[in-house]
PDB file of C-alpha atoms in Angstrom:
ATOM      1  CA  UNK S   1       2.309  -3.763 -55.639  1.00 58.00           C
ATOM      2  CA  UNK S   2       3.176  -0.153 -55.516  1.00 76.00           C
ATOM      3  CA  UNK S   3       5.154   1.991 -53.012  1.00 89.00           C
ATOM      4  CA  UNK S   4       4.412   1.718 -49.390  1.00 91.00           C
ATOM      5  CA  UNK S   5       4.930   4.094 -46.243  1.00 91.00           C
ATOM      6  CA  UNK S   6       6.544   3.210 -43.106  1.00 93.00           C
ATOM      7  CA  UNK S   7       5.536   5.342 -40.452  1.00 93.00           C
ATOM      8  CA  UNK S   8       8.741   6.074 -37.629  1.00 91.00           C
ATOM      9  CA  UNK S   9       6.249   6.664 -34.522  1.00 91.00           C
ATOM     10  CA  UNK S  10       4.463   3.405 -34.721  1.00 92.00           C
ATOM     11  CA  UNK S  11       6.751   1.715 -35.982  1.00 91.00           C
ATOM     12  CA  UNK S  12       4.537  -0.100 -38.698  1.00 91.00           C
ATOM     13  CA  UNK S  13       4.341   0.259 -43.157  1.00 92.00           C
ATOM     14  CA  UNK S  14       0.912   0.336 -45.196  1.00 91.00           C
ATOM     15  CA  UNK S  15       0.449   0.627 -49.067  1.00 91.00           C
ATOM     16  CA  UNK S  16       1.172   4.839 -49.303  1.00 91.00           C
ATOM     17  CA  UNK S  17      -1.986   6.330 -51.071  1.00 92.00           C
ATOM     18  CA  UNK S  18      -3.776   9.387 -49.761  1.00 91.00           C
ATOM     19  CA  UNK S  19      -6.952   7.654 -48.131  1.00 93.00           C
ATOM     20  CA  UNK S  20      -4.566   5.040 -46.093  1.00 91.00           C
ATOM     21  CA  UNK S  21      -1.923   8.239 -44.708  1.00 91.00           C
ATOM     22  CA  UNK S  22      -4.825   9.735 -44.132  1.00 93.00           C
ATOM     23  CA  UNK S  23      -6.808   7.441 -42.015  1.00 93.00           C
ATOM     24  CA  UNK S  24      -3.554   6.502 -40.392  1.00 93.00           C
ATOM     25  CA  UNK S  25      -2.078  10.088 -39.982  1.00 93.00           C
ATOM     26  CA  UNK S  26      -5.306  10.526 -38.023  1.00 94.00           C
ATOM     27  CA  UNK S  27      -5.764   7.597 -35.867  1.00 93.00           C
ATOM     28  CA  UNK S  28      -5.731   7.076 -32.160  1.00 94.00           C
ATOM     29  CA  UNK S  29      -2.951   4.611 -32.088  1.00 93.00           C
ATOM     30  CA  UNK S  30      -0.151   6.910 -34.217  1.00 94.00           C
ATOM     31  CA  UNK S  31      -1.742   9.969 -32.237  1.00 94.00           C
ATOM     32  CA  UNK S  32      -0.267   8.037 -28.985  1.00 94.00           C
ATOM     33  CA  UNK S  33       3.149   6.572 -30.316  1.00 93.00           C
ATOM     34  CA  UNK S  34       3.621  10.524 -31.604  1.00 93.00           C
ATOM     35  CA  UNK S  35       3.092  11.836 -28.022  1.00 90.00           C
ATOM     36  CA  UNK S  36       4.832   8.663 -26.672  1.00 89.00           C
ATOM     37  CA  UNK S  37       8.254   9.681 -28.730  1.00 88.00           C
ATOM     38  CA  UNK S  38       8.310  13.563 -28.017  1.00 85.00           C
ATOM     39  CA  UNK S  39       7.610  12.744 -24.072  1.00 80.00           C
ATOM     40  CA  UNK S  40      10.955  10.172 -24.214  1.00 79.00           C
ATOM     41  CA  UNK S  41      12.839  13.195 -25.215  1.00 75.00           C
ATOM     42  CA  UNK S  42      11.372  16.123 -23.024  1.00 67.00           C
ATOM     43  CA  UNK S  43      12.327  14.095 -20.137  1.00 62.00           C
ATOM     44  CA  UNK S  44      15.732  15.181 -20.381  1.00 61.00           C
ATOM     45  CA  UNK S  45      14.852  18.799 -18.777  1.00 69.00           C
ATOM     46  CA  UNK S  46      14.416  18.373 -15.749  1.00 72.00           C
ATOM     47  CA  UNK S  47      13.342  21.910 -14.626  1.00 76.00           C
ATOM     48  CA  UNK S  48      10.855  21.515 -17.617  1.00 77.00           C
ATOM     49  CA  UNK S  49       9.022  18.570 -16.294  1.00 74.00           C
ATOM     50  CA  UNK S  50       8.695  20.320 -12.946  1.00 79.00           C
ATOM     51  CA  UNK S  51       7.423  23.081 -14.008  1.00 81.00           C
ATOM     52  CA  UNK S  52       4.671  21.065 -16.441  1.00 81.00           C
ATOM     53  CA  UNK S  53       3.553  19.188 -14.014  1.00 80.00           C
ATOM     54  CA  UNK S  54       3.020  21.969 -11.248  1.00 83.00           C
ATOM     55  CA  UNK S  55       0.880  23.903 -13.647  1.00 88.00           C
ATOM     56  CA  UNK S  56      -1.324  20.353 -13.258  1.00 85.00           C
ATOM     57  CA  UNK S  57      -4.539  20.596 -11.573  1.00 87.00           C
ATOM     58  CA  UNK S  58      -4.859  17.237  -9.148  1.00 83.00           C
ATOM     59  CA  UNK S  59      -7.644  14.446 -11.174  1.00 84.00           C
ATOM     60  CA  UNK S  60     -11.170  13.686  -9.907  1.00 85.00           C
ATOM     61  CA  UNK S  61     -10.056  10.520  -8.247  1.00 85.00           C
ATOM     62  CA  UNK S  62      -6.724  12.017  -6.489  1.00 81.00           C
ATOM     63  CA  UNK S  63      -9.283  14.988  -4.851  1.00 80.00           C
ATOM     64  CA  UNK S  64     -12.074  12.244  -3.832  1.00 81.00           C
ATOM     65  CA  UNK S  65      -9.250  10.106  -1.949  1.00 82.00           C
ATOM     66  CA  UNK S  66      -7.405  12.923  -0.089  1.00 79.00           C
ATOM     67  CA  UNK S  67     -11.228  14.087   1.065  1.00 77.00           C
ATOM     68  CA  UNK S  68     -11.883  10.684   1.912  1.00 81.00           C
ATOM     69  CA  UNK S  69      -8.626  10.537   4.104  1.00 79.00           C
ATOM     70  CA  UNK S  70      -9.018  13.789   5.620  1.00 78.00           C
ATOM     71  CA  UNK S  71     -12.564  13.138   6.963  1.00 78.00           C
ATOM     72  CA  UNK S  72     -10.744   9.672   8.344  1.00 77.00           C
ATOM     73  CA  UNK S  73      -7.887  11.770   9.632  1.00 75.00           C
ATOM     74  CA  UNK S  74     -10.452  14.527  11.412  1.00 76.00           C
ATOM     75  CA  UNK S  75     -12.238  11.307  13.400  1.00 72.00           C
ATOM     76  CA  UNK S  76      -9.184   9.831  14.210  1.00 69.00           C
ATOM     77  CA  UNK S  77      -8.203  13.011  15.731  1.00 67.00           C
ATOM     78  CA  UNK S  78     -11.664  12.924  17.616  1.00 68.00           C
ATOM     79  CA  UNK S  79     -11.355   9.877  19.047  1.00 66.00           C
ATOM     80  CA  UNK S  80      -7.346   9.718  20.083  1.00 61.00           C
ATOM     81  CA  UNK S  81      -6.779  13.528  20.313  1.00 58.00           C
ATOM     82  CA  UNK S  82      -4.703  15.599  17.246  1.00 55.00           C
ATOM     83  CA  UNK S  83      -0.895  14.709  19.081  1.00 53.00           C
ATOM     84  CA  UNK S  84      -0.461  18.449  16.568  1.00 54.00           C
ATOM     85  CA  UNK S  85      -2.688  20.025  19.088  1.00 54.00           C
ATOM     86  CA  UNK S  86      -1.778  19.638  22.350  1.00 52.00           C
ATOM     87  CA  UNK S  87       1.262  17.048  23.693  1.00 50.00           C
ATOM     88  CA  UNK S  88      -0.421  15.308  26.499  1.00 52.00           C
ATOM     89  CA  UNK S  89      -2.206  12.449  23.829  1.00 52.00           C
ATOM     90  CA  UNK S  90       1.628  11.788  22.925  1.00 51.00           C
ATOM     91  CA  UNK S  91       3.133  11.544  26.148  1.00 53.00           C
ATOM     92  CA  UNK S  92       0.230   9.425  27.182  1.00 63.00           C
ATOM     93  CA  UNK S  93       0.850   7.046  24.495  1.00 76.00           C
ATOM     94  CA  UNK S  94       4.560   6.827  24.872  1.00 79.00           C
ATOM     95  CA  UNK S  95       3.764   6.074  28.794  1.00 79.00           C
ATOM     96  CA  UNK S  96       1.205   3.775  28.094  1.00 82.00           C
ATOM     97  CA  UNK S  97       3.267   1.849  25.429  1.00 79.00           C
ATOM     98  CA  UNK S  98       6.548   1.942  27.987  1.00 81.00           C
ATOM     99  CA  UNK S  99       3.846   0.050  30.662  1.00 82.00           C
ATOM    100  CA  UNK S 100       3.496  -2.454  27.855  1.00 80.00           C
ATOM    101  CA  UNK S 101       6.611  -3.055  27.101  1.00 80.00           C
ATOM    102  CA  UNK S 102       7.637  -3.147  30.274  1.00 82.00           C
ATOM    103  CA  UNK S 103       5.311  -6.177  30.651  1.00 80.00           C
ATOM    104  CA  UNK S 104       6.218  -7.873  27.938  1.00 76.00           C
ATOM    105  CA  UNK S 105       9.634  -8.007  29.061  1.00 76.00           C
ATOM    106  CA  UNK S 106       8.916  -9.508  32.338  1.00 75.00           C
ATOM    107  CA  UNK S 107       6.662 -11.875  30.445  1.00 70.00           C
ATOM    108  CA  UNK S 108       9.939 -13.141  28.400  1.00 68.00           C
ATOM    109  CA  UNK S 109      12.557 -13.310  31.132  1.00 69.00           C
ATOM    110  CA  UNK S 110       9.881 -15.556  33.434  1.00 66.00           C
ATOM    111  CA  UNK S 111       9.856 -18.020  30.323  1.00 58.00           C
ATOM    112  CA  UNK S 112       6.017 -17.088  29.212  1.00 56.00           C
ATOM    113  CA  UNK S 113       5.291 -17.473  25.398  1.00 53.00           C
ATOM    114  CA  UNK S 114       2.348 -15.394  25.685  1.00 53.00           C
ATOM    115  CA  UNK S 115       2.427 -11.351  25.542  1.00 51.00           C
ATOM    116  CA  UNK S 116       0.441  -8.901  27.616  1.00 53.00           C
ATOM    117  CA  UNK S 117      -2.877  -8.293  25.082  1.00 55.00           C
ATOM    118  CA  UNK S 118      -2.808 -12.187  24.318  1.00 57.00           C
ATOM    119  CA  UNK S 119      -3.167 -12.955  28.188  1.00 56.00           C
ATOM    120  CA  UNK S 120      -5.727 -10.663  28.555  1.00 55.00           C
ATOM    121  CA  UNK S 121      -8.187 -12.423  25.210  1.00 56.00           C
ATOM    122  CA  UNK S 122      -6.850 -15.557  26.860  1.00 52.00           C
ATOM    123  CA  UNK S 123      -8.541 -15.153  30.419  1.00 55.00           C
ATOM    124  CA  UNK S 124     -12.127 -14.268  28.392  1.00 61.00           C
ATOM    125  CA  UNK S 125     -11.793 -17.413  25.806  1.00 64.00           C
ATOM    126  CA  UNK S 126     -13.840 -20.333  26.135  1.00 68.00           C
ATOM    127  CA  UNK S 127     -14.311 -23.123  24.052  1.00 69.00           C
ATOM    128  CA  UNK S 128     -17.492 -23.831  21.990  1.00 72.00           C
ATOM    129  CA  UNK S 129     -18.940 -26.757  22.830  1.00 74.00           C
ATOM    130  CA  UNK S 130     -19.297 -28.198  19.695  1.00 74.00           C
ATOM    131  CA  UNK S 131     -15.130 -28.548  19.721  1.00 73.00           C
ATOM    132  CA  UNK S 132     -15.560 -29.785  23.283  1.00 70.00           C
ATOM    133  CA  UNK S 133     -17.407 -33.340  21.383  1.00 76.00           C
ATOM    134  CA  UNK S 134     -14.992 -33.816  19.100  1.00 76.00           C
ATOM    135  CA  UNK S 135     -12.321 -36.839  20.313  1.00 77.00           C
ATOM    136  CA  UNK S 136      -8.819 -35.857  19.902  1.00 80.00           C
ATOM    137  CA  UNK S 137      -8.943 -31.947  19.233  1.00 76.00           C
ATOM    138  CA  UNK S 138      -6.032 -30.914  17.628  1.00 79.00           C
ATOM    139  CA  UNK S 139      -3.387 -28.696  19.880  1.00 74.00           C
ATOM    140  CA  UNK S 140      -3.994 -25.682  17.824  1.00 76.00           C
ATOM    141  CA  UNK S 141      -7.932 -25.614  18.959  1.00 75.00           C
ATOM    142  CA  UNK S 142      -7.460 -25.622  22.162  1.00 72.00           C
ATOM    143  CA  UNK S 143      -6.906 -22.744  23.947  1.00 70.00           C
ATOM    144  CA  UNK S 144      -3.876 -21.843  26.024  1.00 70.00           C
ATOM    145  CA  UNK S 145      -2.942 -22.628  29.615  1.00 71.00           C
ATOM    146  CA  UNK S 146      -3.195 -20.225  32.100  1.00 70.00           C
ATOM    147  CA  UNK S 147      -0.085 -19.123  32.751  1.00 69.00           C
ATOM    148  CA  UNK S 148       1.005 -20.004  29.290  1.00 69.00           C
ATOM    149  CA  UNK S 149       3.171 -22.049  27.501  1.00 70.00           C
ATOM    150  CA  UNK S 150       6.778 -21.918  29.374  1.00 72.00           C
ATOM    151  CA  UNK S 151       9.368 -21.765  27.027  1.00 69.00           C
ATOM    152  CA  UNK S 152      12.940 -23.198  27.419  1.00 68.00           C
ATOM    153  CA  UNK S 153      15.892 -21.013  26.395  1.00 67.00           C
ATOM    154  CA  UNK S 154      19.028 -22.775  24.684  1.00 67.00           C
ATOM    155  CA  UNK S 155      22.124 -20.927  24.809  1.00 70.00           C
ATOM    156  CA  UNK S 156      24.283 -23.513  23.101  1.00 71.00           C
ATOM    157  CA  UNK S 157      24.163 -24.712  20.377  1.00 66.00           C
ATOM    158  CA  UNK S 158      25.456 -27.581  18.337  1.00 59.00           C
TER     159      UNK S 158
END
């Protein structure tokens, strides 16, 4: 049968003759088991790593996503105002979101499920008239009343 060679990287044994080491010594898969061994031990220095992988330049696909972002970043900052740049976009937002809440608040404590922006799509929705045909239209299809749906708070329980 003659001798064979067990190779420690990949883990595997072929019949030992000098085409077979060779081809095998040579290959793709032991190049990657090889690399895959020596990185489970340089991972123990730390400071190593870091400094590797700072000495990186970024891939194709990172740089194409962060310009991607950017240019959605820049006409977000068009449209709403950089809050970086000048403070008045922030405190307008923060004012405009305590008005909101505010809202919503009174909404809950005079027993109405529905919240501000829901109200306002409900006073604009109207029914298709195709649903309007169809005999007993299932509560989810219709749309809501309009002061809402009061809602009944239980305290107790059991």
């Amino acid at each position: 049968m003659g001798k064979r060679y067990f190779c420690d990287y990949c883990d595997r044994s072929f019949q030992d003759n000098l085409h077979n080491r060779k081809k095998h010594l040579n290959g793709v898969q032991h190049h990657r088991a090889k690399k895959a061994w020596f990185e489970f031990f340089r991972f123990s220095d730390a400071a190593t790593v870091l400094n590797e992988e700072r000495t990186k330049e970024p891939c194709r696909k990172f740089l194409q996503t962060e310009g991607k972002l950017n240019a959605e970043a820049e006409g977000c900052w068009r449209t709403f105002g950089d809050p970086d740049r000048d403070g008045s976009s922030n405190e307008r937002s923060i004012d405009e979101w305590l008005s909101r809440r505010e809202k919503k608040l009174d909404a809950l404590t005079s027993g109405r499920v529905l919240n501000v922006e829901e109200e306002e799509c409900a006073e604009t929705i109207e029914i298709p008239p195709y649903l309007l045909s169809i005999p007993d239209l299932p509560p989810s299809l219709h749309p809501p009343p309009t002061g809402g749906w009061r809602v009944t708070v239980h305290n107790e329980w059991g």
